[in-house]
PDB file of C-alpha atoms and ligand atoms in Angstrom:
ATOM      1  CA  UNK I 455     -14.393 -17.902  -4.193  1.00 91.00           C
ATOM      2  CA  UNK I 456     -14.739 -15.787  -1.262  1.00 96.00           C
ATOM      3  CA  UNK I 457     -13.192 -12.673   0.639  1.00 97.00           C
ATOM      4  CA  UNK I 458     -12.481 -11.255   3.622  1.00 97.00           C
ATOM      5  CA  UNK I 459     -10.619  -7.583   5.214  1.00 97.00           C
ATOM      6  CA  UNK I 460      -9.897  -7.595   8.603  1.00 98.00           C
ATOM      7  CA  UNK I 461      -9.984  -3.968   9.726  1.00 96.00           C
ATOM      8  CA  UNK I 462     -12.047  -1.879   7.986  1.00 94.00           C
ATOM      9  CA  UNK I 463      -9.283   1.253   7.921  1.00 93.00           C
ATOM     10  CA  UNK I 464      -7.590   3.959   5.350  1.00 92.00           C
ATOM     11  CA  UNK I 465      -6.088   0.583   3.327  1.00 94.00           C
ATOM     12  CA  UNK I 466      -8.477  -2.268   4.451  1.00 96.00           C
ATOM     13  CA  UNK I 467     -11.705  -0.573   3.275  1.00 94.00           C
ATOM     14  CA  UNK I 468      -9.196   1.034  -0.024  1.00 95.00           C
ATOM     15  CA  UNK I 469      -8.680  -2.156  -1.212  1.00 96.00           C
ATOM     16  CA  UNK I 470     -12.413  -3.904   0.001  1.00 95.00           C
ATOM     17  CA  UNK I 471     -13.177  -1.083  -2.542  1.00 93.00           C
ATOM     18  CA  UNK I 472     -11.444  -1.822  -5.046  1.00 94.00           C
ATOM     19  CA  UNK I 473     -12.333  -5.523  -5.431  1.00 95.00           C
ATOM     20  CA  UNK I 474     -15.824  -3.690  -4.538  1.00 92.00           C
ATOM     21  CA  UNK I 475     -15.884  -2.678  -8.376  1.00 90.00           C
ATOM     22  CA  UNK I 476     -13.793  -4.904 -10.043  1.00 91.00           C
ATOM     23  CA  UNK I 477     -16.103  -8.050 -11.789  1.00 88.00           C
ATOM     24  CA  UNK I 478     -13.590  -9.833  -9.913  1.00 89.00           C
ATOM     25  CA  UNK I 479     -16.019 -10.701  -7.248  1.00 85.00           C
ATOM     26  CA  UNK I 480     -20.403 -10.392  -7.101  1.00 78.00           C
ATOM     27  CA  UNK I 481     -20.575  -8.779  -3.961  1.00 75.00           C
ATOM     28  CA  UNK I 482     -21.803 -11.438  -1.604  1.00 80.00           C
ATOM     29  CA  UNK I 483     -18.804 -12.904  -1.920  1.00 92.00           C
ATOM     30  CA  UNK I 484     -16.711  -9.963  -0.273  1.00 95.00           C
ATOM     31  CA  UNK I 485     -16.698  -9.620   3.632  1.00 95.00           C
ATOM     32  CA  UNK I 486     -15.186  -6.446   5.869  1.00 95.00           C
ATOM     33  CA  UNK I 487     -14.485  -6.925   9.890  1.00 96.00           C
ATOM     34  CA  UNK I 488     -12.937  -3.988  12.098  1.00 95.00           C
ATOM     35  CA  UNK I 489     -13.588  -4.818  15.895  1.00 92.00           C
ATOM     36  CA  UNK I 490     -14.756  -1.070  16.136  1.00 90.00           C
ATOM     37  CA  UNK I 491     -19.243  -0.945  16.510  1.00 89.00           C
ATOM     38  CA  UNK I 492     -19.048   2.831  15.097  1.00 90.00           C
ATOM     39  CA  UNK I 493     -17.345   1.644  12.236  1.00 89.00           C
ATOM     40  CA  UNK I 494     -19.748  -1.458  11.170  1.00 89.00           C
ATOM     41  CA  UNK I 495     -22.265   0.954  12.037  1.00 88.00           C
ATOM     42  CA  UNK I 496     -21.261   3.315   8.973  1.00 89.00           C
ATOM     43  CA  UNK I 497     -20.183   0.419   6.917  1.00 89.00           C
ATOM     44  CA  UNK I 498     -23.818  -1.222   7.474  1.00 85.00           C
ATOM     45  CA  UNK I 499     -25.032   1.676   5.320  1.00 84.00           C
ATOM     46  CA  UNK I 500     -22.899   0.940   2.493  1.00 81.00           C
ATOM     47  CA  UNK I 501     -24.151  -1.579  -0.172  1.00 80.00           C
ATOM     48  CA  UNK I 502     -20.837  -2.563  -1.497  1.00 82.00           C
ATOM     49  CA  UNK I 503     -19.827  -5.623   0.509  1.00 88.00           C
ATOM     50  CA  UNK I 504     -21.145  -8.383   3.477  1.00 91.00           C
ATOM     51  CA  UNK I 505     -19.920  -6.411   7.463  1.00 93.00           C
ATOM     52  CA  UNK I 506     -19.060  -8.447   9.982  1.00 94.00           C
ATOM     53  CA  UNK I 507     -19.371  -7.500  13.548  1.00 92.00           C
ATOM     54  CA  UNK I 508     -18.505 -11.122  14.685  1.00 94.00           C
ATOM     55  CA  UNK I 509     -15.774 -13.045  13.449  1.00 96.00           C
ATOM     56  CA  UNK I 510     -16.564 -16.225  13.878  1.00 96.00           C
ATOM     57  CA  UNK I 511     -19.814 -16.053  11.120  1.00 95.00           C
ATOM     58  CA  UNK I 512     -16.913 -15.009   8.884  1.00 96.00           C
ATOM     59  CA  UNK I 513     -13.817 -16.337   9.300  1.00 97.00           C
ATOM     60  CA  UNK I 514     -14.674 -19.587   8.331  1.00 96.00           C
ATOM     61  CA  UNK I 515     -16.737 -18.897   4.826  1.00 95.00           C
ATOM     62  CA  UNK I 516     -13.596 -17.254   3.828  1.00 97.00           C
ATOM     63  CA  UNK I 517     -10.804 -18.415   0.760  1.00 97.00           C
ATOM     64  CA  UNK I 518      -8.380 -15.425   1.101  1.00 98.00           C
ATOM     65  CA  UNK I 519      -8.734 -13.196   3.954  1.00 98.00           C
ATOM     66  CA  UNK I 520      -6.539 -10.037   3.654  1.00 98.00           C
ATOM     67  CA  UNK I 521      -4.807  -8.628   7.150  1.00 98.00           C
ATOM     68  CA  UNK I 522      -5.075  -4.660   7.472  1.00 97.00           C
ATOM     69  CA  UNK I 523      -4.902  -3.844  10.945  1.00 96.00           C
ATOM     70  CA  UNK I 524      -1.831  -2.240  12.474  1.00 93.00           C
ATOM     71  CA  UNK I 525       1.326  -3.954  12.148  1.00 91.00           C
ATOM     72  CA  UNK I 526       0.816  -3.394  16.689  1.00 91.00           C
ATOM     73  CA  UNK I 527      -2.288  -5.033  16.439  1.00 94.00           C
ATOM     74  CA  UNK I 528      -1.726  -8.421  14.837  1.00 94.00           C
ATOM     75  CA  UNK I 529      -0.398 -10.246  17.979  1.00 95.00           C
ATOM     76  CA  UNK I 530      -3.702  -9.849  19.868  1.00 96.00           C
ATOM     77  CA  UNK I 531      -5.652  -9.904  16.655  1.00 97.00           C
ATOM     78  CA  UNK I 532      -3.389 -13.600  15.854  1.00 97.00           C
ATOM     79  CA  UNK I 533      -4.580 -15.152  19.372  1.00 97.00           C
ATOM     80  CA  UNK I 534      -7.806 -13.856  19.081  1.00 96.00           C
ATOM     81  CA  UNK I 535      -8.833 -15.888  15.286  1.00 97.00           C
ATOM     82  CA  UNK I 536      -6.261 -18.686  15.634  1.00 97.00           C
ATOM     83  CA  UNK I 537      -9.000 -20.940  16.671  1.00 96.00           C
ATOM     84  CA  UNK I 538     -11.220 -20.092  13.487  1.00 97.00           C
ATOM     85  CA  UNK I 539      -8.852 -20.413  11.106  1.00 97.00           C
ATOM     86  CA  UNK I 540      -7.910 -23.266   8.224  1.00 95.00           C
ATOM     87  CA  UNK I 541      -5.136 -24.569   6.364  1.00 92.00           C
ATOM     88  CA  UNK I 542      -6.688 -24.237   3.062  1.00 95.00           C
ATOM     89  CA  UNK I 543      -7.469 -20.839   3.784  1.00 98.00           C
ATOM     90  CA  UNK I 544      -5.048 -17.751   2.169  1.00 98.00           C
ATOM     91  CA  UNK I 545      -3.620 -15.007   4.016  1.00 98.00           C
ATOM     92  CA  UNK I 546      -2.659 -11.899   2.616  1.00 98.00           C
ATOM     93  CA  UNK I 547      -0.493  -9.449   5.063  1.00 97.00           C
ATOM     94  CA  UNK I 548      -0.785  -5.478   4.376  1.00 96.00           C
ATOM     95  CA  UNK I 549       1.009  -5.290   7.512  1.00 92.00           C
ATOM     96  CA  UNK I 550       4.416  -3.172   7.486  1.00 89.00           C
ATOM     97  CA  UNK I 551       6.996  -5.321   9.038  1.00 87.00           C
ATOM     98  CA  UNK I 552       5.532  -8.369   9.948  1.00 92.00           C
ATOM     99  CA  UNK I 553       6.944 -11.335   7.840  1.00 93.00           C
ATOM    100  CA  UNK I 554       5.653 -14.062   6.302  1.00 96.00           C
ATOM    101  CA  UNK I 555       7.509 -16.481   9.689  1.00 95.00           C
ATOM    102  CA  UNK I 556       5.419 -14.717  12.224  1.00 94.00           C
ATOM    103  CA  UNK I 557       1.958 -15.093  10.646  1.00 97.00           C
ATOM    104  CA  UNK I 558       2.633 -18.929   9.955  1.00 97.00           C
ATOM    105  CA  UNK I 559       3.654 -18.993  13.631  1.00 97.00           C
ATOM    106  CA  UNK I 560       0.726 -16.862  14.536  1.00 97.00           C
ATOM    107  CA  UNK I 561      -2.148 -18.331  13.239  1.00 97.00           C
ATOM    108  CA  UNK I 562      -0.350 -21.933  12.819  1.00 97.00           C
ATOM    109  CA  UNK I 563      -0.776 -21.809   9.257  1.00 97.00           C
ATOM    110  CA  UNK I 564       0.665 -21.844   5.879  1.00 97.00           C
ATOM    111  CA  UNK I 565      -0.362 -20.466   2.778  1.00 98.00           C
ATOM    112  CA  UNK I 566       0.671 -16.791   2.961  1.00 98.00           C
ATOM    113  CA  UNK I 567       1.665 -13.579   0.741  1.00 98.00           C
ATOM    114  CA  UNK I 568       2.364 -10.409   2.690  1.00 97.00           C
ATOM    115  CA  UNK I 569       2.469  -7.646   0.148  1.00 97.00           C
ATOM    116  CA  UNK I 570       3.454  -3.825   1.103  1.00 96.00           C
ATOM    117  CA  UNK I 571       0.319  -1.154  -0.726  1.00 95.00           C
ATOM    118  CA  UNK I 572       0.375   2.248  -0.941  1.00 94.00           C
ATOM    119  CA  UNK I 573      -1.974   4.315  -0.345  1.00 95.00           C
ATOM    120  CA  UNK I 574      -2.792   6.097  -4.049  1.00 97.00           C
ATOM    121  CA  UNK I 575      -4.566   2.611  -4.261  1.00 97.00           C
ATOM    122  CA  UNK I 576      -6.696   4.964  -2.918  1.00 95.00           C
ATOM    123  CA  UNK I 577      -8.084   6.180  -6.401  1.00 95.00           C
ATOM    124  CA  UNK I 578      -6.766   2.705  -8.224  1.00 95.00           C
ATOM    125  CA  UNK I 579      -3.549   4.504  -8.646  1.00 96.00           C
ATOM    126  CA  UNK I 580      -1.365   2.428  -6.149  1.00 97.00           C
ATOM    127  CA  UNK I 581       1.214   0.092  -6.618  1.00 98.00           C
ATOM    128  CA  UNK I 582       1.734  -3.218  -4.575  1.00 98.00           C
ATOM    129  CA  UNK I 583       4.619  -5.357  -4.095  1.00 98.00           C
ATOM    130  CA  UNK I 584       4.003  -8.926  -2.912  1.00 98.00           C
ATOM    131  CA  UNK I 585       5.215 -11.737  -1.771  1.00 98.00           C
ATOM    132  CA  UNK I 586       5.065 -15.507  -0.975  1.00 98.00           C
ATOM    133  CA  UNK I 587       5.340 -18.570   1.059  1.00 98.00           C
ATOM    134  CA  UNK I 588       6.862 -21.426  -0.804  1.00 97.00           C
ATOM    135  CA  UNK I 589       3.144 -23.224   0.201  1.00 98.00           C
ATOM    136  CA  UNK I 590       1.077 -20.733  -1.968  1.00 98.00           C
ATOM    137  CA  UNK I 591       0.127 -22.120  -5.485  1.00 97.00           C
ATOM    138  CA  UNK I 592       0.804 -20.889  -8.515  1.00 97.00           C
ATOM    139  CA  UNK I 593      -2.721 -20.279  -9.077  1.00 97.00           C
ATOM    140  CA  UNK I 594      -3.451 -18.929  -5.637  1.00 97.00           C
ATOM    141  CA  UNK I 595      -0.340 -16.090  -5.732  1.00 98.00           C
ATOM    142  CA  UNK I 596      -2.349 -15.633  -9.133  1.00 97.00           C
ATOM    143  CA  UNK I 597      -5.624 -14.985  -7.797  1.00 97.00           C
ATOM    144  CA  UNK I 598      -4.325 -12.799  -4.798  1.00 98.00           C
ATOM    145  CA  UNK I 599      -2.721 -10.963  -7.526  1.00 98.00           C
ATOM    146  CA  UNK I 600      -6.058 -10.217  -9.624  1.00 97.00           C
ATOM    147  CA  UNK I 601      -7.340  -8.493  -6.196  1.00 97.00           C
ATOM    148  CA  UNK I 602      -3.921  -6.786  -5.340  1.00 97.00           C
ATOM    149  CA  UNK I 603      -4.204  -5.306  -9.227  1.00 97.00           C
ATOM    150  CA  UNK I 604      -8.247  -4.083  -8.377  1.00 96.00           C
ATOM    151  CA  UNK I 605      -6.651  -0.379  -6.313  1.00 97.00           C
ATOM    152  CA  UNK I 606      -3.837  -0.096  -9.830  1.00 97.00           C
ATOM    153  CA  UNK I 607      -0.802  -2.246 -10.177  1.00 97.00           C
ATOM    154  CA  UNK I 608       1.307  -4.703  -8.129  1.00 97.00           C
ATOM    155  CA  UNK I 609       5.023  -5.819  -9.141  1.00 98.00           C
ATOM    156  CA  UNK I 610       5.855  -9.564  -8.013  1.00 98.00           C
ATOM    157  CA  UNK I 611       9.391  -9.919  -5.864  1.00 97.00           C
ATOM    158  CA  UNK I 612      11.375 -12.685  -4.233  1.00 96.00           C
ATOM    159  CA  UNK I 613      12.111 -11.957  -0.555  1.00 96.00           C
ATOM    160  CA  UNK I 614      10.702 -10.043   1.586  1.00 95.00           C
ATOM    161  CA  UNK I 615      13.980  -7.758   1.315  1.00 94.00           C
ATOM    162  CA  UNK I 616      11.934  -6.565  -1.319  1.00 96.00           C
ATOM    163  CA  UNK I 617       9.211  -6.067   0.016  1.00 95.00           C
ATOM    164  CA  UNK I 618      11.308  -3.715   3.077  1.00 94.00           C
ATOM    165  CA  UNK I 619      12.955  -2.217  -0.057  1.00 95.00           C
ATOM    166  CA  UNK I 620       9.515  -1.247  -1.331  1.00 96.00           C
ATOM    167  CA  UNK I 621       8.614   0.301   1.982  1.00 94.00           C
ATOM    168  CA  UNK I 622      11.353   2.887   1.101  1.00 95.00           C
ATOM    169  CA  UNK I 623      10.508   3.306  -2.807  1.00 97.00           C
ATOM    170  CA  UNK I 624       6.790   3.502  -3.164  1.00 97.00           C
ATOM    171  CA  UNK I 625       5.227   2.482   0.478  1.00 95.00           C
ATOM    172  CA  UNK I 626       5.831   5.473   1.826  1.00 95.00           C
ATOM    173  CA  UNK I 627       7.563   7.478  -1.425  1.00 97.00           C
ATOM    174  CA  UNK I 628       3.933   9.061  -1.336  1.00 97.00           C
ATOM    175  CA  UNK I 629       5.109  10.852   1.517  1.00 98.00           C
ATOM    176  CA  UNK I 630       7.929  12.095  -0.110  1.00 98.00           C
ATOM    177  CA  UNK I 631       5.974  13.614  -2.798  1.00 98.00           C
ATOM    178  CA  UNK I 632       4.283  15.445  -1.394  1.00 98.00           C
ATOM    179  CA  UNK I 633       7.094  16.804   0.722  1.00 98.00           C
ATOM    180  CA  UNK I 634       8.266  18.018  -2.643  1.00 97.00           C
ATOM    181  CA  UNK I 635       4.916  19.050  -3.381  1.00 98.00           C
ATOM    182  CA  UNK I 636       4.524  21.526  -0.288  1.00 98.00           C
ATOM    183  CA  UNK I 637       7.630  22.844  -0.762  1.00 98.00           C
ATOM    184  CA  UNK I 638       6.862  24.043  -3.948  1.00 98.00           C
ATOM    185  CA  UNK I 639       3.805  25.588  -2.727  1.00 98.00           C
ATOM    186  CA  UNK I 640       5.168  27.441   0.247  1.00 98.00           C
ATOM    187  CA  UNK I 641       7.791  28.791  -2.847  1.00 98.00           C
ATOM    188  CA  UNK I 642       5.011  29.918  -4.756  1.00 98.00           C
ATOM    189  CA  UNK I 643       3.035  31.476  -2.241  1.00 98.00           C
ATOM    190  CA  UNK I 644       6.518  33.090  -0.696  1.00 98.00           C
ATOM    191  CA  UNK I 645       6.068  34.689  -4.390  1.00 98.00           C
ATOM    192  CA  UNK I 646       2.644  36.005  -4.273  1.00 98.00           C
ATOM    193  CA  UNK I 647       0.525  33.453  -6.082  1.00 98.00           C
ATOM    194  CA  UNK I 648      -2.147  33.312  -3.909  1.00 98.00           C
ATOM    195  CA  UNK I 649      -3.624  29.683  -2.725  1.00 98.00           C
ATOM    196  CA  UNK I 650      -5.496  28.637  -5.393  1.00 98.00           C
ATOM    197  CA  UNK I 651      -2.937  29.523  -7.829  1.00 98.00           C
ATOM    198  CA  UNK I 652      -0.071  28.004  -6.032  1.00 98.00           C
ATOM    199  CA  UNK I 653      -2.397  24.484  -5.785  1.00 98.00           C
ATOM    200  CA  UNK I 654      -2.770  24.551  -9.809  1.00 98.00           C
ATOM    201  CA  UNK I 655       1.026  25.555 -10.607  1.00 98.00           C
ATOM    202  CA  UNK I 656       1.693  22.839  -8.784  1.00 98.00           C
ATOM    203  CA  UNK I 657      -0.063  20.197  -9.149  1.00 98.00           C
ATOM    204  CA  UNK I 658      -0.413  20.651 -13.163  1.00 98.00           C
ATOM    205  CA  UNK I 659       3.619  20.660 -13.293  1.00 98.00           C
ATOM    206  CA  UNK I 660       3.604  16.993 -10.676  1.00 97.00           C
ATOM    207  CA  UNK I 661       0.898  16.025 -13.387  1.00 97.00           C
ATOM    208  CA  UNK I 662       1.905  16.774 -16.340  1.00 97.00           C
ATOM    209  CA  UNK I 663       5.891  16.024 -15.346  1.00 97.00           C
ATOM    210  CA  UNK I 664       4.240  12.438 -14.519  1.00 96.00           C
ATOM    211  CA  UNK I 665       2.796  11.888 -17.647  1.00 96.00           C
ATOM    212  CA  UNK I 666       5.240  13.078 -20.110  1.00 96.00           C
ATOM    213  CA  UNK I 667       7.582  10.424 -17.956  1.00 96.00           C
ATOM    214  CA  UNK I 668       5.381   7.465 -18.539  1.00 95.00           C
ATOM    215  CA  UNK I 669       4.838   7.700 -22.080  1.00 97.00           C
ATOM    216  CA  UNK I 670       8.471   7.935 -23.056  1.00 96.00           C
ATOM    217  CA  UNK I 671      10.850   6.017 -22.781  1.00 96.00           C
ATOM    218  CA  UNK I 672      12.745   9.022 -22.009  1.00 97.00           C
ATOM    219  CA  UNK I 673      15.068   8.727 -17.772  1.00 96.00           C
ATOM    220  CA  UNK I 674      14.237  11.454 -15.415  1.00 96.00           C
ATOM    221  CA  UNK I 675      18.025  12.965 -16.543  1.00 95.00           C
ATOM    222  CA  UNK I 676      17.060  12.989 -20.621  1.00 95.00           C
ATOM    223  CA  UNK I 677      14.412  15.187 -19.515  1.00 96.00           C
ATOM    224  CA  UNK I 678      15.212  17.102 -16.999  1.00 95.00           C
ATOM    225  CA  UNK I 679      18.314  18.205 -19.158  1.00 92.00           C
ATOM    226  CA  UNK I 680      15.502  19.011 -21.623  1.00 92.00           C
ATOM    227  CA  UNK I 681      13.428  21.463 -19.378  1.00 92.00           C
ATOM    228  CA  UNK I 682      17.713  22.876 -18.385  1.00 94.00           C
ATOM    229  CA  UNK I 683      19.071  25.106 -20.540  1.00 90.00           C
ATOM    230  CA  UNK I 684      23.206  26.010 -20.202  1.00 90.00           C
ATOM    231  CA  UNK I 685      23.518  29.211 -18.235  1.00 92.00           C
ATOM    232  CA  UNK I 686      19.330  29.501 -18.050  1.00 94.00           C
ATOM    233  CA  UNK I 687      16.342  29.390 -15.581  1.00 96.00           C
ATOM    234  CA  UNK I 688      16.492  25.357 -14.194  1.00 95.00           C
ATOM    235  CA  UNK I 689      20.126  24.972 -14.451  1.00 95.00           C
ATOM    236  CA  UNK I 690      19.835  27.340 -11.669  1.00 96.00           C
ATOM    237  CA  UNK I 691      17.252  25.579  -9.525  1.00 96.00           C
ATOM    238  CA  UNK I 692      19.436  22.395 -10.528  1.00 96.00           C
ATOM    239  CA  UNK I 693      23.263  23.525  -9.618  1.00 96.00           C
ATOM    240  CA  UNK I 694      21.172  24.811  -6.600  1.00 97.00           C
ATOM    241  CA  UNK I 695      19.945  21.386  -5.863  1.00 96.00           C
ATOM    242  CA  UNK I 696      23.457  19.594  -6.766  1.00 96.00           C
ATOM    243  CA  UNK I 697      25.720  22.113  -4.209  1.00 97.00           C
ATOM    244  CA  UNK I 698      23.187  21.081  -2.146  1.00 97.00           C
ATOM    245  CA  UNK I 699      22.776  17.555  -2.459  1.00 97.00           C
ATOM    246  CA  UNK I 700      19.712  17.260  -2.514  1.00 97.00           C
ATOM    247  CA  UNK I 701      20.109  13.683  -4.779  1.00 96.00           C
ATOM    248  CA  UNK I 702      21.458  12.036  -1.718  1.00 98.00           C
ATOM    249  CA  UNK I 703      19.821  13.259   0.739  1.00 97.00           C
ATOM    250  CA  UNK I 704      16.482  12.076  -0.639  1.00 97.00           C
ATOM    251  CA  UNK I 705      18.129   8.386  -1.538  1.00 98.00           C
ATOM    252  CA  UNK I 706      19.343   8.529   2.509  1.00 98.00           C
ATOM    253  CA  UNK I 707      15.497   8.870   3.140  1.00 97.00           C
ATOM    254  CA  UNK I 708      14.405   6.118   1.298  1.00 97.00           C
ATOM    255  CA  UNK I 709      17.609   4.251   2.648  1.00 97.00           C
ATOM    256  CA  UNK I 710      15.644   5.403   6.016  1.00 97.00           C
ATOM    257  CA  UNK I 711      12.519   4.175   5.363  1.00 94.00           C
ATOM    258  CA  UNK I 712      13.964   0.595   4.711  1.00 94.00           C
ATOM    259  CA  UNK I 713      15.974   0.317   7.716  1.00 94.00           C
ATOM    260  CA  UNK I 714      13.067   1.347   9.997  1.00 92.00           C
ATOM    261  CA  UNK I 715      11.161  -1.394   7.963  1.00 89.00           C
ATOM    262  CA  UNK I 716      13.537  -3.998   8.772  1.00 90.00           C
ATOM    263  CA  UNK I 717      14.455  -3.037  12.116  1.00 89.00           C
ATOM    264  CA  UNK I 718       9.796  -3.278  12.399  1.00 84.00           C
ATOM    265  CA  UNK I 719       9.820  -6.999  11.068  1.00 80.00           C
ATOM    266  CA  UNK I 720      12.203  -7.282  14.288  1.00 80.00           C
ATOM    267  CA  UNK I 721      10.431  -5.310  17.051  1.00 76.00           C
TER     268      UNK I 721
HETATM  269  N1  NAP D1567      -2.009   4.096   5.564  1.00 73.01           N
HETATM  270  C1  NAP D1567      -1.201   3.641   3.914  1.00 73.01           C
HETATM  271  O1  NAP D1567      -0.774   4.628   3.617  1.00 73.01           O
HETATM  272  C2  NAP D1567      -0.330   2.069   4.649  1.00 73.01           C
HETATM  273  C3  NAP D1567       0.885   1.864   3.639  1.00 73.01           C
HETATM  274  C4  NAP D1567       1.428   1.015   3.412  1.00 73.01           C
HETATM  275  C5  NAP D1567       0.930   0.144   4.821  1.00 73.01           C
HETATM  276  N2  NAP D1567       0.224  -0.113   5.284  1.00 73.01           N
HETATM  277  C6  NAP D1567      -0.488  -0.827   6.146  1.00 73.01           C
HETATM  278  O2  NAP D1567      -1.668  -1.093   6.442  1.00 73.01           O
HETATM  279  C7  NAP D1567      -2.349  -1.779   7.151  1.00 73.01           C
HETATM  280  C8  NAP D1567      -3.805  -0.791   7.860  1.00 73.01           C
HETATM  281  O3  NAP D1567      -3.236   0.535   7.421  1.00 73.01           O
HETATM  282  P1  NAP D1567      -4.266   1.459   7.842  1.00 73.01           P
HETATM  283  O4  NAP D1567      -4.281   3.057   7.480  1.00 73.01           O
HETATM  284  O5  NAP D1567      -5.421   1.349   6.467  1.00 73.01           O
HETATM  285  O6  NAP D1567      -5.148   1.388   9.689  1.00 73.01           O
HETATM  286  P2  NAP D1567      -6.243   2.107  10.182  1.00 73.01           P
HETATM  287  O7  NAP D1567      -7.040   3.365   9.119  1.00 73.01           O
HETATM  288  O8  NAP D1567      -5.863   1.972  11.669  1.00 73.01           O
HETATM  289  O9  NAP D1567      -7.105   0.366   9.938  1.00 73.01           O
HETATM  290  C9  NAP D1567      -6.834  -0.819  10.842  1.00 73.01           C
HETATM  291  C10 NAP D1567      -8.175  -0.889  11.155  1.00 73.01           C
HETATM  292  O10 NAP D1567      -8.361  -2.352  12.362  1.00 73.01           O
HETATM  293  C11 NAP D1567      -8.812  -2.008  13.479  1.00 73.01           C
HETATM  294  N3  NAP D1567      -8.260  -3.381  14.104  1.00 73.01           N
HETATM  295  C12 NAP D1567      -7.595  -3.038  15.184  1.00 73.01           C
HETATM  296  N4  NAP D1567      -7.176  -3.964  15.787  1.00 73.01           N
HETATM  297  C13 NAP D1567      -8.774  -5.335  14.849  1.00 73.01           C
HETATM  298  C14 NAP D1567      -8.520  -6.583  15.426  1.00 73.01           C
HETATM  299  N5  NAP D1567      -8.004  -7.498  15.991  1.00 73.01           N
HETATM  300  N6  NAP D1567      -9.366  -6.596  14.760  1.00 73.01           N
HETATM  301  C15 NAP D1567     -10.734  -5.845  13.331  1.00 73.01           C
HETATM  302  N7  NAP D1567     -10.144  -5.013  13.454  1.00 73.01           N
HETATM  303  C16 NAP D1567      -8.641  -4.258  14.020  1.00 73.01           C
HETATM  304  C17 NAP D1567      -8.656  -0.872  13.651  1.00 73.01           C
HETATM  305  O11 NAP D1567     -10.028  -0.068  14.438  1.00 73.01           O
HETATM  306  P3  NAP D1567      -9.006   0.482  15.517  1.00 73.01           P
HETATM  307  O12 NAP D1567      -9.435   2.647  15.221  1.00 73.01           O
HETATM  308  O13 NAP D1567     -10.542   0.680  16.837  1.00 73.01           O
HETATM  309  O14 NAP D1567      -8.409   0.567  16.688  1.00 73.01           O
HETATM  310  C18 NAP D1567      -9.346  -0.165  12.233  1.00 73.01           C
HETATM  311  O15 NAP D1567     -10.732   0.116  12.337  1.00 73.01           O
HETATM  312  C19 NAP D1567      -1.288  -1.486   8.438  1.00 73.01           C
HETATM  313  O16 NAP D1567      -0.753  -2.478   8.986  1.00 73.01           O
HETATM  314  C20 NAP D1567      -0.266  -0.471   7.905  1.00 73.01           C
HETATM  315  O17 NAP D1567       0.709  -0.951   7.863  1.00 73.01           O
HETATM  316  C21 NAP D1567      -0.726   1.385   5.197  1.00 73.01           C
END
């Protein structure tokens, strides 16, 4: 099995590195292509995969092709590579908002998997949701899933609507966590902690809470009740959040990302 990644940016490189580090692929079977000469020069110094600056040389050899360019580059990419593809190749899109139908029509192929990754894939802690065109077989889908899992975990979803929905939760989600972290960091600095101490206080709090959550069957609300006692400090903070409707505002934000993903798919 030969895999090609098109687009060596944040995501393309992350998936290429994930696959290169796994035992699934011999690194001679992993190819990466980018149109930027500068990127090619930098990547050529890394021995994890074969780097190409000519799409005609690599695309015809690939069984599975990851597409990791920005959504607004997809039309020009499709035009460029359409004469080089064949209908046995499987195309795995990482592009937000680009539908399976658009990829099938743009490339005149059938076997398409659409996925939604997220940034923690860079540290092997990503979560990718994915769904497929009916022409992708179970075995092919399993191969793709194994490749996606080299950057963390994955969930299979039945329809593309769930890909857009997962954009609102996991795709954009790391930014919501950073938003929360940023607010807590600013509060810590305002209280007089040094930058370094603020960072330790906030990052350990997040890491510790996530670990507690992952290592138990308890819901976040139960954990909140465990921290908060009546009339205590945590209750004061949670009451302040409830008074300001923070829970609803976070849900609205997730829906705003979901709606935008649907909108982008129509553009
Ligand atoms: N970053 C995230 O957190 C995230 C999360 C979920 C989904 N995604 C999806 O992942 C995809 C990639 O995002 P990214 O952040 O990795 O983008 P990026 O860093 O801009 O990387 C895209 C790379 O593809 C290159 N490229 C553009 N057109 C090309 C072509 N025709 N042939 C070959 N290479 C081409 C770009 O070169 P130039 O820079 O020269 O244009 C760039 O090096 C996007 O579709 C995005 O929706 C990203």
